[in-house]
Structure formats: C-alpha cells, structure tokens
C-alpha cells in the first residue's frame, strides 16, 4: 500500500523525467497525503486498530454536525438574513444557498461521499453485523439518505441507493434474518420518492446542464490527452489550457475526471499507476469487507465525473479511510459504531 501510494505521489516527478523537463511543479503539495499518511498510520497501526471504532464514531458525529449546521444556516438565511425569501423544499435555490452562501460549506460531491460512507457503515452495522438496534439503524439510514438528496451530489445519492440495495441483497443471499425486512424496503422506497420529488425541479435542469457540460469537457479532454501522450504535459500547462480550443482566453479546462486528469498531466505512466492503485484496493476490499469494497467503488465511480484528487477534501478522505480500512480489515465486521 505504501509503495503504491508513494508511486502515485511521485507520478508528477516521474512523468517530468520522461519528458526531460523538470520545470514547473514536479511535487504537488495537494498530494502530500499519499506520501505521509500511509507511513504514519502504519507506524501507529496498533493504535489505529485499537481506536478503529472511535475513529468511525468521530466521523459519524462530524457528518451529523455538518448536516445540523447546514439546516441551521438555512433557517437563519430564510428567517433572519432574507425574511422576504420563501423557503421551498422543491426550489433549487436551496442548492444555491448551500453552495454560495453557507460559510465553510463543503462541495456537494465531497459531502455526498461522506454521507454515503457513514450511511453504509450504519446500514451494515444494523442488518449484517447486528450492532445497532433495527429501528435506530433504519431511522439513521433514511435520515442520511434524505439529506444526501438535498446536501449531497446527484451521483453520490444514486450510488448510495444502489449500495443500500446491494447490502440488502447480500444479507438475503447470506441467509441473514432481517427483522422488519419489509419496513426497510418500504422506508427506502418512500424516502427515495420523497427525495426525488423534493429536488425534481432542480434535478431536471441540473441533469441537462451538467450532462451537456460534461460531454463538451470530455470531448476537449480527449483532444488534449491525444496531444499530451505519451508522457503528459504537467499540471502547470493543464491550468493554462482553454475549455474551448478556438478561444485563447476564457474559461480554463477542468477535467472533472480523475482518469482524464492523470492522463493529461502525467500520460500513460500516471494513468497506469492510478488504475493499479484503484484495482489493488478494490481487490483488498473484496477480500476483506463489503464496507471497504463499496467505499473504494464510490471513489472510483464518482471519479468518472469529478476530479476528486485536486482538493484535500477528496484526497485526505480517500487516503485516510483507505489506510484505516486496510490496517483494520480484520476488525471491520466486529466494530460497533453506536
């Protein structure tokens, strides 16, 4: 794990050597977690294993606190800051408030991933590992799911629904007796219907806009990637590439894709190391725990539409939980979240 993460941290330097050009950034500070965190966690492996449940509890309360804060700010925004505004669950302006007005807000894709992971932890802890009371587990699962619709991203919410169904199916195939199984199904269906209805107006507009934008971006990414092969062009040059090839000035190209981003910056070498890292962790997750596997799949799939490795909100989340799941894989099925 340390070797793979170290290689990914060094991809900028390795690709710069292959290009025989060491100008610009050859060590990106945003990727420093790939170098430092695995070593620290390995050194403190016994402590991490001992505190595994407490780490996950802290994450649970952190996500919960952020959700409470967000809704508290929305109340303040509509009743005190702008009392003339009318709050409406189906109004996409709520999304605007969360993204543009809420102080210290987290990007919807990142908070969506955080909600996804904590919901998976709660749900598996309830129906597979029998560590949480059924009613409490169902309530918390549906609570985080409905918040994913309003606070998280579209892709992470869809993934969360799919993953919850996968966990249910796994429990059925394993012969796990689920008390109140029909209530899980009914609650899941009703929550999805309420969530979709609540964001339907915003969803219809957003899907059309984001889908069209992504298609244009990926077409441009393919053009740039073909020009950048085989060794890439480096992060500095990517920052100066226009979204529209016919415009010298204007909006810059943001790949919105971890695979295109690595291919353009570091060529085949960067993409190869990234894929090796993803596939290896998927393999470890498959061999150890459904929680670990679904976690890494959420990163790999969401990475198709968002570049998660350009912000610490994505990198630290990925590296930290990958490392603690990796060293604690023997305890994943025995921990008690609540």
Short mmCIF file of C-alpha atoms in Angstrom, two decimals:
data_model
loop_
_atom_site.label_atom_id
_atom_site.label_comp_id
_atom_site.label_asym_id
_atom_site.label_seq_id
_atom_site.Cartn_x
_atom_site.Cartn_y
_atom_site.Cartn_z
CA UNK A 1 0.00 0.00 0.00
CA UNK A 2 2.80 2.41 0.93
CA UNK A 3 4.66 1.65 -2.32
CA UNK A 4 1.56 2.21 -4.47
CA UNK A 5 0.65 5.47 -2.73
CA UNK A 6 4.27 6.65 -2.93
CA UNK A 7 4.35 5.92 -6.66
CA UNK A 8 1.15 7.90 -7.18
CA UNK A 9 2.63 10.81 -5.22
CA UNK A 10 5.73 10.65 -7.47
CA UNK A 11 3.86 10.46 -10.79
CA UNK A 12 4.40 14.18 -11.50
CA UNK A 13 8.14 13.79 -10.92
CA UNK A 14 8.40 10.52 -12.90
CA UNK A 15 6.50 11.91 -15.90
CA UNK A 16 8.61 15.11 -15.77
CA UNK A 17 11.75 12.96 -16.00
CA UNK A 18 10.36 11.10 -19.01
CA UNK A 19 9.62 14.47 -20.66
CA UNK A 20 13.17 15.62 -19.78
CA UNK A 21 11.60 18.76 -18.35
CA UNK A 22 11.77 19.49 -14.62
CA UNK A 23 10.31 22.98 -14.88
CA UNK A 24 7.09 23.73 -13.06
CA UNK A 25 5.54 21.68 -10.27
CA UNK A 26 7.03 18.22 -10.04
CA UNK A 27 5.72 17.64 -6.48
CA UNK A 28 2.15 18.79 -5.92
CA UNK A 29 1.55 19.71 -2.28
CA UNK A 30 -2.11 18.68 -2.54
CA UNK A 31 -0.92 15.07 -2.97
CA UNK A 32 1.34 15.05 0.10
CA UNK A 33 -1.18 12.87 1.98
CA UNK A 34 -0.33 9.99 -0.36
CA UNK A 35 3.27 10.16 0.87
CA UNK A 36 2.94 10.91 4.60
CA UNK A 37 -0.34 9.42 5.84
CA UNK A 38 0.23 5.73 4.94
CA UNK A 39 3.59 5.77 6.74
CA UNK A 40 2.14 7.45 9.85
CA UNK A 41 -0.79 5.02 10.01
CA UNK A 42 1.47 2.00 9.51
CA UNK A 43 3.77 3.18 12.34
CA UNK A 44 0.70 3.66 14.56
CA UNK A 45 -1.03 0.52 13.27
CA UNK A 46 -1.77 -0.93 16.72
CA UNK A 47 -3.24 2.36 17.93
CA UNK A 48 -5.38 2.70 14.78
CA UNK A 49 -6.75 -0.83 15.20
CA UNK A 50 -7.46 -0.19 18.88
CA UNK A 51 -9.24 3.10 18.13
CA UNK A 52 -10.92 1.93 14.92
CA UNK A 53 -14.48 2.16 16.28
CA UNK A 54 -13.80 5.57 17.86
CA UNK A 55 -12.43 6.90 14.56
CA UNK A 56 -15.63 5.89 12.79
CA UNK A 57 -17.76 7.32 15.61
CA UNK A 58 -15.94 10.64 15.28
CA UNK A 59 -16.63 10.61 11.55
CA UNK A 60 -20.31 9.85 12.22
CA UNK A 61 -20.68 12.79 14.63
CA UNK A 62 -18.72 15.04 12.30
CA UNK A 63 -21.04 14.39 9.35
CA UNK A 64 -24.09 14.68 11.60
CA UNK A 65 -22.85 18.01 13.00
CA UNK A 66 -22.31 19.38 9.49
CA UNK A 67 -25.85 18.41 8.44
CA UNK A 68 -27.32 20.11 11.52
CA UNK A 69 -25.17 23.19 10.84
CA UNK A 70 -26.34 23.38 7.22
CA UNK A 71 -30.03 23.23 8.09
CA UNK A 72 -29.47 25.70 10.91
CA UNK A 73 -27.89 28.13 8.47
CA UNK A 74 -30.76 27.67 6.02
CA UNK A 75 -33.18 28.58 8.81
CA UNK A 76 -31.10 31.67 9.59
CA UNK A 77 -30.87 32.58 5.89
CA UNK A 78 -34.62 32.44 5.27
CA UNK A 79 -35.90 33.84 8.59
CA UNK A 80 -33.28 36.46 9.56
CA UNK A 81 -30.95 37.32 6.69
CA UNK A 82 -33.58 37.32 3.92
CA UNK A 83 -37.02 37.07 5.59
CA UNK A 84 -38.72 38.09 2.34
CA UNK A 85 -37.49 34.90 0.65
CA UNK A 86 -39.87 31.94 0.72
CA UNK A 87 -38.36 28.59 1.63
CA UNK A 88 -39.41 25.71 -0.59
CA UNK A 89 -38.11 22.14 -0.50
CA UNK A 90 -38.64 21.84 -4.24
CA UNK A 91 -36.89 25.13 -5.02
CA UNK A 92 -33.39 24.67 -6.44
CA UNK A 93 -32.43 27.95 -4.74
CA UNK A 94 -31.70 25.87 -1.61
CA UNK A 95 -28.82 24.30 -3.53
CA UNK A 96 -27.56 27.78 -4.41
CA UNK A 97 -27.68 28.85 -0.76
CA UNK A 98 -25.71 25.79 0.33
CA UNK A 99 -23.08 26.30 -2.36
CA UNK A 100 -22.72 30.09 -2.41
CA UNK A 101 -23.99 31.49 0.89
CA UNK A 102 -23.26 28.93 3.60
CA UNK A 103 -19.92 29.71 5.34
CA UNK A 104 -17.30 26.94 5.26
CA UNK A 105 -19.59 24.82 3.12
CA UNK A 106 -18.32 21.54 1.70
CA UNK A 107 -18.60 20.86 -2.03
CA UNK A 108 -21.72 18.75 -2.66
CA UNK A 109 -19.77 15.86 -4.19
CA UNK A 110 -17.45 15.58 -1.19
CA UNK A 111 -20.15 15.82 1.47
CA UNK A 112 -22.15 13.38 -0.66
CA UNK A 113 -19.28 10.87 -0.39
CA UNK A 114 -19.03 11.45 3.37
CA UNK A 115 -22.77 10.84 3.77
CA UNK A 116 -22.53 7.78 1.54
CA UNK A 117 -19.80 6.19 3.66
CA UNK A 118 -21.45 6.89 7.01
CA UNK A 119 -24.78 5.54 5.74
CA UNK A 120 -23.12 2.34 4.54
CA UNK A 121 -21.44 1.97 7.93
CA UNK A 122 -24.75 2.41 9.74
CA UNK A 123 -26.71 0.11 7.43
CA UNK A 124 -24.21 -2.76 7.50
CA UNK A 125 -23.82 -2.29 11.26
CA UNK A 126 -27.58 -2.74 11.56
CA UNK A 127 -28.58 -5.59 9.25
CA UNK A 128 -25.34 -7.54 8.65
CA UNK A 129 -23.42 -7.18 11.91
CA UNK A 130 -26.44 -6.67 14.24
CA UNK A 131 -24.62 -3.98 16.26
CA UNK A 132 -27.34 -1.31 16.07
CA UNK A 133 -30.99 -1.57 17.07
CA UNK A 134 -33.14 -2.17 13.99
CA UNK A 135 -35.39 0.88 14.41
CA UNK A 136 -32.49 3.20 15.23
CA UNK A 137 -30.47 1.86 12.31
CA UNK A 138 -33.37 2.26 9.89
CA UNK A 139 -34.09 5.79 11.10
CA UNK A 140 -30.44 6.89 10.77
CA UNK A 141 -30.10 5.26 7.36
CA UNK A 142 -33.16 7.06 5.99
CA UNK A 143 -32.14 10.30 7.73
CA UNK A 144 -28.76 10.39 5.99
CA UNK A 145 -30.28 9.21 2.70
CA UNK A 146 -32.82 12.06 2.58
CA UNK A 147 -30.08 14.54 3.43
CA UNK A 148 -27.99 13.14 0.59
CA UNK A 149 -30.69 14.30 -1.84
CA UNK A 150 -30.56 17.89 -0.59
CA UNK A 151 -26.94 18.30 0.51
CA UNK A 152 -25.01 15.70 -1.50
CA UNK A 153 -24.44 15.33 -5.21
CA UNK A 154 -26.66 13.56 -7.71
CA UNK A 155 -24.12 10.85 -8.48
CA UNK A 156 -23.31 10.08 -4.83
CA UNK A 157 -27.02 9.86 -3.99
CA UNK A 158 -27.64 7.42 -6.83
CA UNK A 159 -24.65 5.36 -5.72
CA UNK A 160 -25.88 5.36 -2.13
CA UNK A 161 -29.28 3.98 -3.19
CA UNK A 162 -27.60 1.27 -5.29
CA UNK A 163 -25.23 0.34 -2.47
CA UNK A 164 -28.07 0.08 0.06
CA UNK A 165 -29.85 -2.34 -2.29
CA UNK A 166 -26.60 -4.33 -2.70
CA UNK A 167 -26.23 -4.61 1.08
CA UNK A 168 -29.83 -5.79 1.38
CA UNK A 169 -29.30 -8.39 -1.35
CA UNK A 170 -26.06 -9.55 0.25
CA UNK A 171 -27.84 -10.07 3.56
CA UNK A 172 -30.56 -12.10 1.82
CA UNK A 173 -28.07 -14.30 -0.05
CA UNK A 174 -26.08 -14.85 3.16
CA UNK A 175 -29.25 -16.02 4.85
CA UNK A 176 -29.21 -13.22 7.42
CA UNK A 177 -32.62 -12.89 9.06
CA UNK A 178 -33.58 -9.22 8.93
CA UNK A 179 -36.16 -8.18 11.47
CA UNK A 180 -38.69 -5.92 9.78
CA UNK A 181 -37.31 -6.53 6.28
CA UNK A 182 -40.46 -5.16 4.62
CA UNK A 183 -40.09 -1.93 6.59
CA UNK A 184 -36.58 -1.49 5.22
CA UNK A 185 -37.86 -1.87 1.68
CA UNK A 186 -40.88 0.38 2.27
CA UNK A 187 -38.81 3.01 4.04
CA UNK A 188 -36.19 3.00 1.30
CA UNK A 189 -38.79 3.36 -1.47
CA UNK A 190 -40.70 6.15 0.31
CA UNK A 191 -37.50 8.06 1.12
CA UNK A 192 -36.34 7.87 -2.49
CA UNK A 193 -39.74 9.06 -3.73
CA UNK A 194 -39.78 11.97 -1.28
CA UNK A 195 -36.20 12.87 -2.13
CA UNK A 196 -36.74 12.77 -5.89
CA UNK A 197 -39.95 14.78 -5.58
CA UNK A 198 -38.19 17.36 -3.44
CA UNK A 199 -35.39 18.01 -5.92
CA UNK A 200 -37.26 17.20 -9.14
CA UNK A 201 -37.40 20.79 -10.38
CA UNK A 202 -33.69 21.31 -9.76
CA UNK A 203 -32.85 17.81 -10.98
CA UNK A 204 -34.40 18.22 -14.44
CA UNK A 205 -32.49 21.45 -15.03
CA UNK A 206 -29.26 20.28 -13.43
CA UNK A 207 -29.04 16.97 -15.28
CA UNK A 208 -29.43 18.66 -18.66
CA UNK A 209 -26.85 21.32 -17.84
CA UNK A 210 -24.28 19.04 -16.22
CA UNK A 211 -24.66 16.30 -18.83
CA UNK A 212 -24.19 18.70 -21.73
CA UNK A 213 -21.26 20.40 -19.99
CA UNK A 214 -19.59 17.08 -19.14
CA UNK A 215 -19.86 15.89 -22.76
CA UNK A 216 -18.18 19.08 -24.01
CA UNK A 217 -15.49 18.82 -21.32
CA UNK A 218 -14.72 15.17 -22.07
CA UNK A 219 -14.51 15.83 -25.80
CA UNK A 220 -11.97 18.53 -25.05
CA UNK A 221 -10.16 16.22 -22.62
CA UNK A 222 -9.78 13.60 -25.35
CA UNK A 223 -8.32 16.23 -27.71
CA UNK A 224 -5.84 17.42 -25.09
CA UNK A 225 -4.97 13.88 -23.95
CA UNK A 226 -4.12 12.80 -27.51
CA UNK A 227 -1.84 15.82 -27.86
CA UNK A 228 -0.29 15.15 -24.44
CA UNK A 229 0.55 11.48 -25.00
CA UNK A 230 2.60 9.54 -24.14
CA UNK A 231 4.13 11.37 -21.14
CA UNK A 232 1.61 14.13 -20.40
CA UNK A 233 2.07 17.88 -20.20
CA UNK A 234 2.23 18.57 -16.46
CA UNK A 235 -0.18 20.34 -14.12
CA UNK A 236 1.03 23.86 -14.94
CA UNK A 237 0.27 23.51 -18.64
CA UNK A 238 -3.12 21.94 -17.96
CA UNK A 239 -4.02 25.01 -15.88
CA UNK A 240 -3.49 27.17 -18.98
CA UNK A 241 -5.49 25.11 -21.48
CA UNK A 242 -8.78 26.76 -22.56
CA UNK A 243 -12.02 24.83 -22.45
CA UNK A 244 -12.78 25.98 -25.99
CA UNK A 245 -9.92 25.28 -28.38
CA UNK A 246 -10.94 28.27 -30.51
CA UNK A 247 -10.55 30.75 -27.65
CA UNK A 248 -7.14 31.92 -26.48
CA UNK A 249 -8.65 33.46 -23.37
CA UNK A 250 -11.71 32.46 -21.39
CA UNK A 251 -12.73 29.55 -19.20
CA UNK A 252 -9.98 27.07 -18.40
CA UNK A 253 -10.33 23.32 -18.88
CA UNK A 254 -11.27 21.47 -15.67
CA UNK A 255 -11.32 17.75 -16.43
CA UNK A 256 -13.98 16.68 -13.87
CA UNK A 257 -12.48 13.21 -14.11
CA UNK A 258 -9.59 11.67 -12.14
CA UNK A 259 -8.61 9.44 -15.07
CA UNK A 260 -8.53 12.15 -17.74
CA UNK A 261 -6.77 14.47 -15.31
CA UNK A 262 -3.98 11.99 -14.65
CA UNK A 263 -3.68 11.01 -18.32
CA UNK A 264 -3.31 14.63 -19.44
CA UNK A 265 -0.90 15.63 -16.66
CA UNK A 266 1.27 12.51 -16.43
CA UNK A 267 0.44 10.48 -19.53
CA UNK A 268 0.29 6.70 -19.62
CA UNK A 269 2.54 6.40 -16.56
CA UNK A 270 0.20 8.39 -14.33
CA UNK A 271 -2.93 6.66 -15.59
CA UNK A 272 -1.34 3.21 -15.19
CA UNK A 273 -0.30 3.88 -11.58
CA UNK A 274 -3.75 5.32 -10.78
CA UNK A 275 -5.51 2.25 -12.20
CA UNK A 276 -3.16 -0.12 -10.39
CA UNK A 277 -3.92 1.71 -7.14
CA UNK A 278 -7.69 1.58 -7.66
CA UNK A 279 -7.76 -2.08 -8.75
CA UNK A 280 -5.46 -3.21 -5.94
CA UNK A 281 -7.55 -1.52 -3.25
CA UNK A 282 -10.73 -2.93 -4.85
CA UNK A 283 -9.17 -6.40 -4.63
CA UNK A 284 -8.24 -5.91 -0.96
CA UNK A 285 -11.72 -4.57 -0.25
CA UNK A 286 -13.34 -7.52 -2.00
CA UNK A 287 -11.27 -9.94 0.09
CA UNK A 288 -11.90 -8.19 3.39
CA UNK A 289 -15.23 -6.37 3.72
CA UNK A 290 -18.21 -5.07 1.77
CA UNK A 291 -17.76 -1.72 3.52
CA UNK A 292 -14.19 -1.40 2.24
CA UNK A 293 -15.21 -2.52 -1.26
CA UNK A 294 -18.18 -0.13 -1.55
CA UNK A 295 -16.05 2.71 -0.23
CA UNK A 296 -13.39 2.33 -2.91
CA UNK A 297 -16.04 1.77 -5.60
CA UNK A 298 -17.66 5.05 -4.59
CA UNK A 299 -14.34 6.83 -5.21
CA UNK A 300 -13.62 5.00 -8.47
CA UNK A 301 -17.10 5.63 -9.92
CA UNK A 302 -17.52 9.21 -8.68
CA UNK A 303 -14.06 9.90 -10.10
CA UNK A 304 -15.54 9.41 -13.56
CA UNK A 305 -17.47 12.70 -13.25
CA UNK A 306 -15.47 14.64 -10.64
CA UNK A 307 -11.75 15.14 -10.20
CA UNK A 308 -11.60 14.11 -6.55
CA UNK A 309 -7.82 14.34 -6.33
CA UNK A 310 -7.40 18.09 -6.76
CA UNK A 311 -8.69 19.03 -3.29
CA UNK A 312 -7.77 17.84 0.18
CA UNK A 313 -11.47 17.19 0.78
CA UNK A 314 -11.19 14.28 -1.66
CA UNK A 315 -7.57 13.20 -1.25
CA UNK A 316 -7.45 13.13 2.56
CA UNK A 317 -10.82 11.35 2.68
CA UNK A 318 -9.65 8.69 0.23
CA UNK A 319 -6.17 8.12 1.69
CA UNK A 320 -7.21 8.23 5.35
CA UNK A 321 -10.10 5.78 5.14
CA UNK A 322 -8.27 3.50 2.71
CA UNK A 323 -5.41 3.23 5.17
CA UNK A 324 -7.51 2.64 8.29
CA UNK A 325 -9.68 0.07 6.50
CA UNK A 326 -6.53 -1.58 5.19
CA UNK A 327 -4.82 -1.95 8.57
CA UNK A 328 -8.09 -2.71 10.42
CA UNK A 329 -9.67 -5.09 7.90
CA UNK A 330 -9.81 -7.90 10.48
CA UNK A 331 -11.97 -5.70 12.73
CA UNK A 332 -14.35 -4.17 10.19
CA UNK A 333 -17.02 -6.78 10.80
CA UNK A 334 -16.69 -6.67 14.59
CA UNK A 335 -16.71 -2.94 15.33
CA UNK A 336 -19.66 -1.22 16.99
CA UNK A 337 -20.48 2.19 15.56
CA UNK A 338 -23.10 3.25 18.12
#
